[in-house]
mmCIF file of C-alpha atoms and ligand atoms in Angstrom:
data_model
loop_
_atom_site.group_PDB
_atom_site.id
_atom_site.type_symbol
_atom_site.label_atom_id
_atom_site.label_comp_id
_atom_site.label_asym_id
_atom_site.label_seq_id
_atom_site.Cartn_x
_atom_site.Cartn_y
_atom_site.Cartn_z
ATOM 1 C CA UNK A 1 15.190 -26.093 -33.945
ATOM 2 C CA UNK A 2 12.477 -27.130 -30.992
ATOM 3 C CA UNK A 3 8.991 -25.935 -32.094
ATOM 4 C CA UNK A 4 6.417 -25.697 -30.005
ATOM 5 C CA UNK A 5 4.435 -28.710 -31.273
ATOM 6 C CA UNK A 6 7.625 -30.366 -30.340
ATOM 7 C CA UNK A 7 7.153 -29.064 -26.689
ATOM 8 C CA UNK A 8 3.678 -29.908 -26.815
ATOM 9 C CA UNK A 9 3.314 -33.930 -26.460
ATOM 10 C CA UNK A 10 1.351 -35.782 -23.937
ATOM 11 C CA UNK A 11 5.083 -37.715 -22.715
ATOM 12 C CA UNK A 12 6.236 -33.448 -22.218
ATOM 13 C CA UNK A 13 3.442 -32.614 -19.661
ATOM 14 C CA UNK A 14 4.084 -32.389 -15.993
ATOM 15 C CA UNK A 15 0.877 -30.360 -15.228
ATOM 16 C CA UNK A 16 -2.805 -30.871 -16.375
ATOM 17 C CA UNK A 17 -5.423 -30.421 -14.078
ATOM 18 C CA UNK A 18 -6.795 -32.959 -11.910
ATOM 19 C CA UNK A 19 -9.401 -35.707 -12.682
ATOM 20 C CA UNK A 20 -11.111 -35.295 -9.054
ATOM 21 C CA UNK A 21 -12.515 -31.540 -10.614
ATOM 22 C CA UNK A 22 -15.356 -31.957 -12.560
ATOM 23 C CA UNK A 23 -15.747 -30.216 -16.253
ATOM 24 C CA UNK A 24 -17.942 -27.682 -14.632
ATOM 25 C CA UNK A 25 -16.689 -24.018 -15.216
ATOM 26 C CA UNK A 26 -16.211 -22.395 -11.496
ATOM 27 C CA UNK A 27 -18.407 -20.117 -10.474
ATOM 28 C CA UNK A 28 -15.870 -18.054 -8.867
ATOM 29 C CA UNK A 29 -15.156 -14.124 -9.773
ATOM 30 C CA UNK A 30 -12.049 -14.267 -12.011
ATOM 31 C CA UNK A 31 -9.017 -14.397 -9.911
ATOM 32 C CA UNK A 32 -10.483 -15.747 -6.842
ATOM 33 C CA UNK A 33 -8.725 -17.983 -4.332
ATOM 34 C CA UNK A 34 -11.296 -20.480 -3.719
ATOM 35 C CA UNK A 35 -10.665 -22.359 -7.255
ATOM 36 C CA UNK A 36 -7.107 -22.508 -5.741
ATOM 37 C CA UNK A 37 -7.437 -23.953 -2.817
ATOM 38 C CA UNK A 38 -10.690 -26.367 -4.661
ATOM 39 C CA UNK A 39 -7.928 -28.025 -6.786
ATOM 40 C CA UNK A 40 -5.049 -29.130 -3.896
ATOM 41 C CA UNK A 41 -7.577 -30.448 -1.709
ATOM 42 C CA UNK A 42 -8.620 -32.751 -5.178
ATOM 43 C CA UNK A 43 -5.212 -32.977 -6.518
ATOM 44 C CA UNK A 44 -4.279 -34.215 -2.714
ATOM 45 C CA UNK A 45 -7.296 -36.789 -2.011
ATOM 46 C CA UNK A 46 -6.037 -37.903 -6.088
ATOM 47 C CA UNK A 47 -2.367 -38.518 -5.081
ATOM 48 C CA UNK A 48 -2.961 -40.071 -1.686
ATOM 49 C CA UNK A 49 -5.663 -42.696 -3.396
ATOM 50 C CA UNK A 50 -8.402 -42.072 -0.945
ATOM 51 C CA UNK A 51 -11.112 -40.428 -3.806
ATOM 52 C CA UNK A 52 -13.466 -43.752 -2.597
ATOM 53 C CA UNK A 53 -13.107 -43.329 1.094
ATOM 54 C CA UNK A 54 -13.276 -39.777 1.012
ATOM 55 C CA UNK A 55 -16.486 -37.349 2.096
ATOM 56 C CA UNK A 56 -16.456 -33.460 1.651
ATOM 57 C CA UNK A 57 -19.367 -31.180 3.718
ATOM 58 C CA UNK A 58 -19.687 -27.593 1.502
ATOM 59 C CA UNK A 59 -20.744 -24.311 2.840
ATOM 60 C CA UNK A 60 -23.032 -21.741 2.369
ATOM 61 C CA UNK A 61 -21.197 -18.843 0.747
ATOM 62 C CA UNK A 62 -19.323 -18.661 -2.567
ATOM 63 C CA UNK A 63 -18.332 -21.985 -2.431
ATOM 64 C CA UNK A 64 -21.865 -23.275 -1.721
ATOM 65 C CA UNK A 65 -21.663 -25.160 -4.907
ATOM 66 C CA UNK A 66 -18.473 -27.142 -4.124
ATOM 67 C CA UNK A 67 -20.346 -29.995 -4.738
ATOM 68 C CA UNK A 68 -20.639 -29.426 -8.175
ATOM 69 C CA UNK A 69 -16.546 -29.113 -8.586
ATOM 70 C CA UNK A 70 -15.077 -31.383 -6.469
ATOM 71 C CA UNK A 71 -15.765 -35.240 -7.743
ATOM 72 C CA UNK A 72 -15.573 -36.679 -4.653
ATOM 73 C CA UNK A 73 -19.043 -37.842 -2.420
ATOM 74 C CA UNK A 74 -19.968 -34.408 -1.149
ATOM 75 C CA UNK A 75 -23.031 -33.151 1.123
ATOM 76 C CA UNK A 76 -24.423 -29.117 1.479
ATOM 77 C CA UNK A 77 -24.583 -27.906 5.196
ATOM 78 C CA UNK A 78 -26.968 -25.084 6.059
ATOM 79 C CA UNK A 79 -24.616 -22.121 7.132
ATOM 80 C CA UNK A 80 -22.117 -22.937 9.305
ATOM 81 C CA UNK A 81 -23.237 -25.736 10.263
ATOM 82 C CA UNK A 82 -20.576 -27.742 8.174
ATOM 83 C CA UNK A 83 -18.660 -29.166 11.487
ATOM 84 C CA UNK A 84 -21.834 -30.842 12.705
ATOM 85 C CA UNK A 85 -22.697 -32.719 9.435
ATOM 86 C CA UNK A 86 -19.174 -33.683 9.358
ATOM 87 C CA UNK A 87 -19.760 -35.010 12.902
ATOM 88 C CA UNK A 88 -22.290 -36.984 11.734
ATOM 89 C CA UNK A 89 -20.972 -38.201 8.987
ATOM 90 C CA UNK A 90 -17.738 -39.087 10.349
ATOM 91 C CA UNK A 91 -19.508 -41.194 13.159
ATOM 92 C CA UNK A 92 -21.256 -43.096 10.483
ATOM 93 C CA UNK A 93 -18.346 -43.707 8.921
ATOM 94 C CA UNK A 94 -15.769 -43.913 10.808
ATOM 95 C CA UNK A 95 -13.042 -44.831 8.393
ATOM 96 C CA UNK A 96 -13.704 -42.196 6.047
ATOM 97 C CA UNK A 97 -11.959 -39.029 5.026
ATOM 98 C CA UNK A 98 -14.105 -36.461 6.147
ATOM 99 C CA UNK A 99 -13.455 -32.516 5.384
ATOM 100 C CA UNK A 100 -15.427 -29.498 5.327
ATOM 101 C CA UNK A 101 -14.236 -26.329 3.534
ATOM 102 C CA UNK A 102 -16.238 -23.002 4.563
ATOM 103 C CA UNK A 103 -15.680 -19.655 4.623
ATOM 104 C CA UNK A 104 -15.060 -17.073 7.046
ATOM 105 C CA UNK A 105 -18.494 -15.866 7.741
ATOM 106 C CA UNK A 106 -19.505 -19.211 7.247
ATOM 107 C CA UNK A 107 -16.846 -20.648 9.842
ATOM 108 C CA UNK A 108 -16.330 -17.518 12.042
ATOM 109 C CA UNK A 109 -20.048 -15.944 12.419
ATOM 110 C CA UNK A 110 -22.647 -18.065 12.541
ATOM 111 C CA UNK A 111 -21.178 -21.174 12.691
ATOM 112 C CA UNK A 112 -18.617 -20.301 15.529
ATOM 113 C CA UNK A 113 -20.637 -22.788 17.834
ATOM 114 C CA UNK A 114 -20.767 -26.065 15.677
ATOM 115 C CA UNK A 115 -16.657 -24.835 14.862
ATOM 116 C CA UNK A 116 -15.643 -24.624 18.867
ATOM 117 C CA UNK A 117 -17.745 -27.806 19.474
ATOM 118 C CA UNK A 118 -16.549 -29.794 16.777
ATOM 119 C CA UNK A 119 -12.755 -29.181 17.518
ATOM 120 C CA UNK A 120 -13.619 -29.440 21.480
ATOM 121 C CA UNK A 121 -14.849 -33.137 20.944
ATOM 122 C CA UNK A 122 -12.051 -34.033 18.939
ATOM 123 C CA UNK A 123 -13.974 -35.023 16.012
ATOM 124 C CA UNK A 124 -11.373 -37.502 13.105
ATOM 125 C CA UNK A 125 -11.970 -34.047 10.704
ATOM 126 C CA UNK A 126 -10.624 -31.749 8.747
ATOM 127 C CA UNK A 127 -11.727 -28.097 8.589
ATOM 128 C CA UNK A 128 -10.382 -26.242 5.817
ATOM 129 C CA UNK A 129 -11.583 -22.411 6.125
ATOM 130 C CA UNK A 130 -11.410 -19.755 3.826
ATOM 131 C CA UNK A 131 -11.083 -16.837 5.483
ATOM 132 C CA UNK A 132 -11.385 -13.541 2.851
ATOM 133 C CA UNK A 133 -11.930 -11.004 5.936
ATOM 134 C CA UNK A 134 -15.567 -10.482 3.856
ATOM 135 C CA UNK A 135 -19.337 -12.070 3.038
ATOM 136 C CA UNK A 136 -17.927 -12.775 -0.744
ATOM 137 C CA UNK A 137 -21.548 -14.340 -1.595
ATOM 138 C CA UNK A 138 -23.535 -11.785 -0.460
ATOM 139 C CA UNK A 139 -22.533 -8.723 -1.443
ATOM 140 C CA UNK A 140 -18.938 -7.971 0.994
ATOM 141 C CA UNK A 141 -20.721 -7.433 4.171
ATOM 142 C CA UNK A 142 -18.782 -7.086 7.351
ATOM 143 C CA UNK A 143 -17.710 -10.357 9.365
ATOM 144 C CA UNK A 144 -15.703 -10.976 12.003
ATOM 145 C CA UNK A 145 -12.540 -11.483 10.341
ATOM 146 C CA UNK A 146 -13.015 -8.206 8.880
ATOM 147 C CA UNK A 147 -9.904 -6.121 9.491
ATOM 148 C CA UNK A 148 -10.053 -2.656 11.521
ATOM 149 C CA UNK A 149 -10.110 -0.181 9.020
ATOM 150 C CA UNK A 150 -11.493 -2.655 6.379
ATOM 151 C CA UNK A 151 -14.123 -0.702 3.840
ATOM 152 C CA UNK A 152 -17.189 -3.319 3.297
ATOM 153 C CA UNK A 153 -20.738 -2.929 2.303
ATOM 154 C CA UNK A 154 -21.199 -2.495 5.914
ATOM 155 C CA UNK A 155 -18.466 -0.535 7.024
ATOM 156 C CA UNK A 156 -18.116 1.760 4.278
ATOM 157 C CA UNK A 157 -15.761 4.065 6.255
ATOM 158 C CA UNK A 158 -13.675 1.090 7.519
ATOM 159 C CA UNK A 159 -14.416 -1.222 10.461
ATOM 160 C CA UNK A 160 -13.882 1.366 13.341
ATOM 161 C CA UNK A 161 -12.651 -0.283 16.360
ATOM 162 C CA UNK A 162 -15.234 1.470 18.973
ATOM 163 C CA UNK A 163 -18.600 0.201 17.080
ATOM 164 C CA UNK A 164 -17.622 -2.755 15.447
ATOM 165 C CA UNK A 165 -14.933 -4.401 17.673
ATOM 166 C CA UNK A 166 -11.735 -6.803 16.727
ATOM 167 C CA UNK A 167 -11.598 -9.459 14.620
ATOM 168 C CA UNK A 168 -11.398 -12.676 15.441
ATOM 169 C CA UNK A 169 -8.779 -14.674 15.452
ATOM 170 C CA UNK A 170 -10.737 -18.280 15.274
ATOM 171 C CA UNK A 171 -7.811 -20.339 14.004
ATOM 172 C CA UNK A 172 -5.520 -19.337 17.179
ATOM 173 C CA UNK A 173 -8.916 -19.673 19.377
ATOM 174 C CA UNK A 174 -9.392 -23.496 18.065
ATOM 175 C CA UNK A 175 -5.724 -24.477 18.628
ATOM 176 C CA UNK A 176 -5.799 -23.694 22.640
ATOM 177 C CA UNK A 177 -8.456 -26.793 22.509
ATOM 178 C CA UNK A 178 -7.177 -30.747 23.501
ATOM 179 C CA UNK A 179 -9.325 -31.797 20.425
ATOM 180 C CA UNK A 180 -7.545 -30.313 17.885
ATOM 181 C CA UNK A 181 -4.485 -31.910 16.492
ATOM 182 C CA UNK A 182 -2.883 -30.066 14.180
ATOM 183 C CA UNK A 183 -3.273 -26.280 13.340
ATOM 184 C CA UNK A 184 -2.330 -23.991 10.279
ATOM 185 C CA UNK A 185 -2.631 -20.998 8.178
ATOM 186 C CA UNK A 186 -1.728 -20.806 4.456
ATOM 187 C CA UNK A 187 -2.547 -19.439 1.545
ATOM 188 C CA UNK A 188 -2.637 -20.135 -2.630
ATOM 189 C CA UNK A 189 -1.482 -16.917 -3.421
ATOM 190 C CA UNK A 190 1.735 -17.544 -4.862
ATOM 191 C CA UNK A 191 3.515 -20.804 -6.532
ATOM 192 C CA UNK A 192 5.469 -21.087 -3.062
ATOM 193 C CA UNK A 193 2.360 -20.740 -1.022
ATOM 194 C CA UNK A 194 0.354 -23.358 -2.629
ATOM 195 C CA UNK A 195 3.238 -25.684 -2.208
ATOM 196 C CA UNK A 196 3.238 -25.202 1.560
ATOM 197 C CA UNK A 197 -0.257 -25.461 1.610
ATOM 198 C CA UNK A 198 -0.599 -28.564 -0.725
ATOM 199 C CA UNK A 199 1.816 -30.278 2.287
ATOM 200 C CA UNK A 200 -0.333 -29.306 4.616
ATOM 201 C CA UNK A 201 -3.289 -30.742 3.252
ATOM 202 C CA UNK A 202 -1.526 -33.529 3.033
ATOM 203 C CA UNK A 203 -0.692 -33.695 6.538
ATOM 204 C CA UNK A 204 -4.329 -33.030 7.544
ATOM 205 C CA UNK A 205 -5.478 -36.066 5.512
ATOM 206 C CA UNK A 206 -2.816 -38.415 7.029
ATOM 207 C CA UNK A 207 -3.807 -37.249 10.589
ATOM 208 C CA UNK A 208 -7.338 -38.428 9.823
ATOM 209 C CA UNK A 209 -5.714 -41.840 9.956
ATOM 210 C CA UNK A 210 -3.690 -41.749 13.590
ATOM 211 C CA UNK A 211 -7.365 -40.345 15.277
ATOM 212 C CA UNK A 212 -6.309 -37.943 17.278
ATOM 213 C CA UNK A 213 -8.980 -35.138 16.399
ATOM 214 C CA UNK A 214 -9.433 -32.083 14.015
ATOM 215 C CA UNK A 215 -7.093 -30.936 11.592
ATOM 216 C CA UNK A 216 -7.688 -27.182 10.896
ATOM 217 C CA UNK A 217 -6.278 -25.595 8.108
ATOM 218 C CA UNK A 218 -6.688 -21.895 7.470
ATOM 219 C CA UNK A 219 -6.158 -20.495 4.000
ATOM 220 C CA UNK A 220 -5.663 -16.758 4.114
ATOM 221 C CA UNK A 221 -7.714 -15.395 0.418
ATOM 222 C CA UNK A 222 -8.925 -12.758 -1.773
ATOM 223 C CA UNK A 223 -12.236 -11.729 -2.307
ATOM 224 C CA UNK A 224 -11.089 -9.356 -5.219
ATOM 225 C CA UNK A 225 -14.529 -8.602 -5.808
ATOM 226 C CA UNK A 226 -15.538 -7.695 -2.368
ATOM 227 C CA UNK A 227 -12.397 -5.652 -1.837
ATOM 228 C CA UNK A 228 -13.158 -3.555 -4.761
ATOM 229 C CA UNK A 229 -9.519 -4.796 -6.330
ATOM 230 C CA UNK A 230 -8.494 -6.390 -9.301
ATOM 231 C CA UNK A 231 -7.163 -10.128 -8.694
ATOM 232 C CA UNK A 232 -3.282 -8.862 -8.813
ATOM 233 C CA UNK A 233 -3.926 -5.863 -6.581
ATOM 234 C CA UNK A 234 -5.884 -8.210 -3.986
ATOM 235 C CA UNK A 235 -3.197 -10.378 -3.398
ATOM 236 C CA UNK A 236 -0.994 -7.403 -2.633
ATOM 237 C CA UNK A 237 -3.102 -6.143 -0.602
ATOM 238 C CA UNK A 238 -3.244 -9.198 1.095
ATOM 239 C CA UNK A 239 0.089 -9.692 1.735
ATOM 240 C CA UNK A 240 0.254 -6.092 3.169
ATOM 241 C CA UNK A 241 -2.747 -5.823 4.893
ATOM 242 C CA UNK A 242 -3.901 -9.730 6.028
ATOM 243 C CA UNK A 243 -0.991 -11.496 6.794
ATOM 244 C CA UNK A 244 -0.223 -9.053 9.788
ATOM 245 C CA UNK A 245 -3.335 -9.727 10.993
ATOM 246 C CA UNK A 246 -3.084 -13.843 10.227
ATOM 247 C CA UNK A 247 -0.164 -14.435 9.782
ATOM 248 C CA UNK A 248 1.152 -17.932 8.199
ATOM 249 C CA UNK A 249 3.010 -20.692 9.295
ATOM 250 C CA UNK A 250 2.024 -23.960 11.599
ATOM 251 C CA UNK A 251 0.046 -22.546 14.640
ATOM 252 C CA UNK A 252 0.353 -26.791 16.638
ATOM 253 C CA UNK A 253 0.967 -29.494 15.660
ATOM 254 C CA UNK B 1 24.806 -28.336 -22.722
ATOM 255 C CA UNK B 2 21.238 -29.911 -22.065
ATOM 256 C CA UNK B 3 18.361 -27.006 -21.866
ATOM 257 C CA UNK B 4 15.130 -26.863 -20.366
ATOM 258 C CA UNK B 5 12.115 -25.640 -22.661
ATOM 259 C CA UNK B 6 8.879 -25.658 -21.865
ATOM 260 C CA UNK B 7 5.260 -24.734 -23.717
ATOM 261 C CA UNK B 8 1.631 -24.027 -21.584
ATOM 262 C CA UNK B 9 -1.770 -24.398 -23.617
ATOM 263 C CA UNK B 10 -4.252 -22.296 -21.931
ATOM 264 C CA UNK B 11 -8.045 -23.396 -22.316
ATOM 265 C CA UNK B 12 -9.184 -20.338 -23.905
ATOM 266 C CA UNK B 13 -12.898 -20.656 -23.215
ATOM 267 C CA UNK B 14 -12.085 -21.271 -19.788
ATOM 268 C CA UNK B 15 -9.754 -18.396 -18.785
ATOM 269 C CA UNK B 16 -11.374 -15.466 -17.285
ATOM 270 C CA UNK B 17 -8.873 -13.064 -17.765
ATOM 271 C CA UNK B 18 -7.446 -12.712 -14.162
ATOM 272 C CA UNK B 19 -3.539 -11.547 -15.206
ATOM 273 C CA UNK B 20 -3.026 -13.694 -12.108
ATOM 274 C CA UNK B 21 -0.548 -15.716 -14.392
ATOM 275 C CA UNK B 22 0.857 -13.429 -16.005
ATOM 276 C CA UNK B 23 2.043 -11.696 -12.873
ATOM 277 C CA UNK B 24 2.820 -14.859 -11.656
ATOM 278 C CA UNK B 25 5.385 -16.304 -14.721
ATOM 279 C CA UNK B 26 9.118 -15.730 -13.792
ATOM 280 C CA UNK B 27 10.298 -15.092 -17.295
ATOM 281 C CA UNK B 28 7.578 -12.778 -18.551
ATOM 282 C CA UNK B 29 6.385 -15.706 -21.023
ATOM 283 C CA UNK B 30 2.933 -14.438 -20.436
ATOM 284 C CA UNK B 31 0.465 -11.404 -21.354
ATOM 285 C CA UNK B 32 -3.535 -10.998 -22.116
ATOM 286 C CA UNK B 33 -4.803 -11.085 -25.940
ATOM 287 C CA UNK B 34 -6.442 -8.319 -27.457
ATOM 288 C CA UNK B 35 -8.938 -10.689 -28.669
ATOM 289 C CA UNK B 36 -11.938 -11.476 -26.171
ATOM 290 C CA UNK B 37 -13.134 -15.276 -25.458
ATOM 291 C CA UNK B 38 -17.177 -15.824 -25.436
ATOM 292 C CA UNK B 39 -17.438 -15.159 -22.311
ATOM 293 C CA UNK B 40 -15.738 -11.848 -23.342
ATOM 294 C CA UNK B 41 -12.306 -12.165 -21.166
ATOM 295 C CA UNK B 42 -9.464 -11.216 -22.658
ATOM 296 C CA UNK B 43 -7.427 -14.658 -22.293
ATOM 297 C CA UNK B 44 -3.703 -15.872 -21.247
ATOM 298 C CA UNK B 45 -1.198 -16.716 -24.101
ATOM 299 C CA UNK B 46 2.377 -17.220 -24.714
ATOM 300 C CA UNK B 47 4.040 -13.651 -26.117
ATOM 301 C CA UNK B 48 7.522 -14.849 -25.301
ATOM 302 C CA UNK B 49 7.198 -18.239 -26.390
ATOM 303 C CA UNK B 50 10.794 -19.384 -26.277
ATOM 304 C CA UNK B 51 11.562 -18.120 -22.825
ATOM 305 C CA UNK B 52 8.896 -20.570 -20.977
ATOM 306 C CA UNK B 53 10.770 -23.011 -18.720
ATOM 307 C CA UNK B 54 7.847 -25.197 -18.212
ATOM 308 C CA UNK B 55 8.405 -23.895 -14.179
ATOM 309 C CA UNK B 56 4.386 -24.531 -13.416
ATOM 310 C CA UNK B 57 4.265 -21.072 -11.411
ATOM 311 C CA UNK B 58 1.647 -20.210 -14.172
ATOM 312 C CA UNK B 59 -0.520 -23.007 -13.304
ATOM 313 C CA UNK B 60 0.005 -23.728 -9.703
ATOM 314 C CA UNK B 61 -1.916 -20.231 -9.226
ATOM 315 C CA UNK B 62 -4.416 -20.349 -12.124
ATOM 316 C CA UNK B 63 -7.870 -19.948 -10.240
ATOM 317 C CA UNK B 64 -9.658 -21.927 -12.612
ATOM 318 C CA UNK B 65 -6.845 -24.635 -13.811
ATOM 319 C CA UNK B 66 -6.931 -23.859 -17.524
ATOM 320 C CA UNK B 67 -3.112 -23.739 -17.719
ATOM 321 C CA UNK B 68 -2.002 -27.041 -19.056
ATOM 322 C CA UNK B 69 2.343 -27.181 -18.780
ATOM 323 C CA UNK B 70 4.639 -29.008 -20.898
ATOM 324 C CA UNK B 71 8.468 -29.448 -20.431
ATOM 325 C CA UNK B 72 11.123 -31.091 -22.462
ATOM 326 C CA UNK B 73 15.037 -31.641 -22.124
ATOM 327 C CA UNK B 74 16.942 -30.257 -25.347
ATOM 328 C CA UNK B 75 20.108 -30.181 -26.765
HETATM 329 C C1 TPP C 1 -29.025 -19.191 7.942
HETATM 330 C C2 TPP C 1 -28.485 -18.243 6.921
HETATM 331 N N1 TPP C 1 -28.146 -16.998 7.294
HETATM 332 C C3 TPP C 1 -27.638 -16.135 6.390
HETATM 333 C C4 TPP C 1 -27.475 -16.496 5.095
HETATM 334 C C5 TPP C 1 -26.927 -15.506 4.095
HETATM 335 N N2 TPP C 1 -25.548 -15.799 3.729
HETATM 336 C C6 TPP C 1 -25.255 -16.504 2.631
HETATM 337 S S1 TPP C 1 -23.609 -16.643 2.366
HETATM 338 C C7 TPP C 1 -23.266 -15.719 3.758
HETATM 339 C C8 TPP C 1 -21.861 -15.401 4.163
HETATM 340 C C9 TPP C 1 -20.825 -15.988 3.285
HETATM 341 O O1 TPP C 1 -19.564 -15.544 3.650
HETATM 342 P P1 TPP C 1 -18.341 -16.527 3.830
HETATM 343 O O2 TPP C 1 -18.725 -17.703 4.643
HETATM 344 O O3 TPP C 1 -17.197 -15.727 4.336
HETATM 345 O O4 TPP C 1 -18.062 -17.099 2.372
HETATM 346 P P2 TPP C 1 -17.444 -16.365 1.083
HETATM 347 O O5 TPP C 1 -18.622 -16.094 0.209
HETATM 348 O O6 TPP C 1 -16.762 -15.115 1.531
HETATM 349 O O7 TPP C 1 -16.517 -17.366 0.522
HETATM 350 C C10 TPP C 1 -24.435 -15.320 4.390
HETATM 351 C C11 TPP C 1 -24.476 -14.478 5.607
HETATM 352 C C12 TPP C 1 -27.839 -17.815 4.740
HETATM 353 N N3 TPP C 1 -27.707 -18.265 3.480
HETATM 354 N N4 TPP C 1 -28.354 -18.670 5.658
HETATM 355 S S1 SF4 C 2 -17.370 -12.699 -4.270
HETATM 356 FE FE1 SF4 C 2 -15.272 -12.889 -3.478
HETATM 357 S S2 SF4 C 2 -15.137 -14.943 -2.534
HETATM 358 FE FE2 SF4 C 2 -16.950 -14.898 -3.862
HETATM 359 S S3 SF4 C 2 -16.262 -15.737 -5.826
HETATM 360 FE FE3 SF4 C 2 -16.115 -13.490 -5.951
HETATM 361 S S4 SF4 C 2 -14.014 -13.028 -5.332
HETATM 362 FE FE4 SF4 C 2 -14.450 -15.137 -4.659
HETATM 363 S S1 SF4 C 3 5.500 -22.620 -17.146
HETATM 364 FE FE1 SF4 C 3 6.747 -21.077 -16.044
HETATM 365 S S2 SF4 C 3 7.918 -20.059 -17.650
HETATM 366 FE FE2 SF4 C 3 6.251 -21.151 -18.697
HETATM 367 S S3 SF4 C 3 4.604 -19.648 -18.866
HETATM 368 FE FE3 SF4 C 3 4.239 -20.780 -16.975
HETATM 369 S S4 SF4 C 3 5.227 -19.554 -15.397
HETATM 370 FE FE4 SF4 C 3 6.059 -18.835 -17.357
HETATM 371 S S1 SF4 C 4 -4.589 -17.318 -14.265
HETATM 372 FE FE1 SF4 C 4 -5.866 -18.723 -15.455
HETATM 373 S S2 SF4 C 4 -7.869 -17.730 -15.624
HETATM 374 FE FE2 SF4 C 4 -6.407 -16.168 -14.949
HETATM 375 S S3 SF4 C 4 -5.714 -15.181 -16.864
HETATM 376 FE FE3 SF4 C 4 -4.268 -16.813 -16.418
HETATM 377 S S4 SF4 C 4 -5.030 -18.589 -17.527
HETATM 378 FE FE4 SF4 C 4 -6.712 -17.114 -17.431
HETATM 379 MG MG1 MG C 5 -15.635 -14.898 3.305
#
């Protein structure tokens, strides 16, 4: 007879969670997709061996305090401007691993300039983006990504098409530009979609090495909490209702 | 005939209570406690102990990584 405790033995375990997170409890709504896609990016810069050459730029938005989770050197951006002090950064040091990871409204609202700009000058980056179709942090707001139809704070009837327009489709928009290397949209979802999306990441790190511009890696996510939903539902709903929309798979590259 | 079992250990203090795991696990190993946590989440634990493959799913989708996964050859 196997017992449990016979299960349970450091040589028995094949998953633990990464040293690159720090002990710090998440401050994510239970069920959210941003712890998700916090950990690959770690267990990724862990596996490859680059945790001392590597330099993360946070948002503003839920995952303002990214700094706090992911061990690696880290700097805050003021909103949406995560691209530029990546620039910066990357120039300094050019032989870093330089990444920022922002959200939607973050990425797709006010920070659509520094985003086109960034990609257009073929910075050695790579722009993970969270894109929830919401403002998770404050208070599920409308933004861009928004789908028509979608009820937020600020389109409680739904996003009506006539006042409120389409949303935008920024990870298709950055791919049409030379600077851009390699495009994609994923998501964490699932145990298959995290797999797909933990290659990707790889990808996007080992492109930072050949110099041939941004890597831009969209991760499709819940905001369970601004969608009204518990965690389960949300990723239903986003399967039925985003991935239309954004669909997944490699968009260059 | 060799047989895969496996075991998780969920960090009970940690788990928020999402059901995203249990939804996730392939042979229904899963379910919530009736007990809460401090935080006051109900938590992750194994009901079906002996049916747990030691597959990951569980923990490649935990939002906050408190699913540690064991697996062992027997027989
Ligand atoms: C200059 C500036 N404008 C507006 C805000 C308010 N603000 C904080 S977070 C946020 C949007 C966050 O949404 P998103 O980037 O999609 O991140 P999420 O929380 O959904 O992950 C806004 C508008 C701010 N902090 N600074
Ligand atoms: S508000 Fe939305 S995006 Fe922010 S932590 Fe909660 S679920 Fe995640
Ligand atoms: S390791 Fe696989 S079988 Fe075991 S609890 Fe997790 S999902 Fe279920
Ligand atoms: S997925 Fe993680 S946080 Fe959510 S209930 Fe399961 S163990 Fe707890
Ligand atoms: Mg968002």
């Amino acid at each position: 007879m196997v017992t449990i405790e016979d299960i349970i033995k450091e040589e028995n375990k094949v998953f633990s969670k990464t040293k690159l997170l720090t002990d710090k409890t998440f401050s994510y709504c239970p069920g959210c997709g941003h712890g998700v896609a916090h950990r690959i990016i770690m267990e990724v810069v862990e596996e490859m061996g680059i945790v001392e050459q590597t330099i993360g730029v946070a948002p503003v938005g839920c995952s303002v305090l990214a700094y706090d989770f992911m061990d690696v050197d880290m700097q805050q951006a003021a909103h949406g401007r995560a691209p530029a002090v990546a620039t910066g950064i990357s120039r300094v040091f050019p032989d870093k691993y330089v990444f920022t990871y922002q959200g939607d409204g973050d990425l797709a609202a006010i920070g659509t300039a520094e985003t086109i700009h960034a990609c257009s000058r073929a910075e050695n980056i790579v722009i993970f983006f969270i894109n929830n179709g919401i403002y998770g942090m404050t208070g599920g707001q409308m933004a861009p990504t928004t789908l028509i139809g979608m009820k937020t704070s600020t389109s409680p009837h739904g996003r009506d098409l006539y006042n409120m327009g389409f949303p935008i489709k920024i990870t298709e928009m950055v791919a049409q530009l030379d600077g851009v290397q390699y495009v994609t949209r994923q998501a964490v979802h699932t145990p298959a979609a995290v797999r797909k999306t933990k290659k990707a990441v790889k990808k996007a790190f080992e492109n930072v090495k050949n110099r041939k511009g941004v890597s831009f890696i969209e991760i499709v996510s819940n905001c369970n909490s601004g969608w009204k939903m518990t965690p389960v539902k949300s990723n239903e709903w986003m399967e039925e209702n985003m991935f239309p929309v954004y669909p997944l798979g490699d968009i260059k590259g | 005939m060799a047989k895969i079992r496996g075991a998780v250990v969920v960090d009970v203090e940690r788990c928020k209570g999402c059901v995203i795991c249990v939804n996730a696990c392939p042979t229904n190993v899963l379910n919530m406690s009736k007990e809460v946590n401090g935080k006051g989440y109900s938590y992750s634990f194994m009901e079906n102990p002996e049916a747990c493959t030691g597959c990951m799913s569980c923990s490649m989708v935990c939002p906050d990584v408190v699913i540690t996964v064991y697996r062992m050859k027997v027989g």
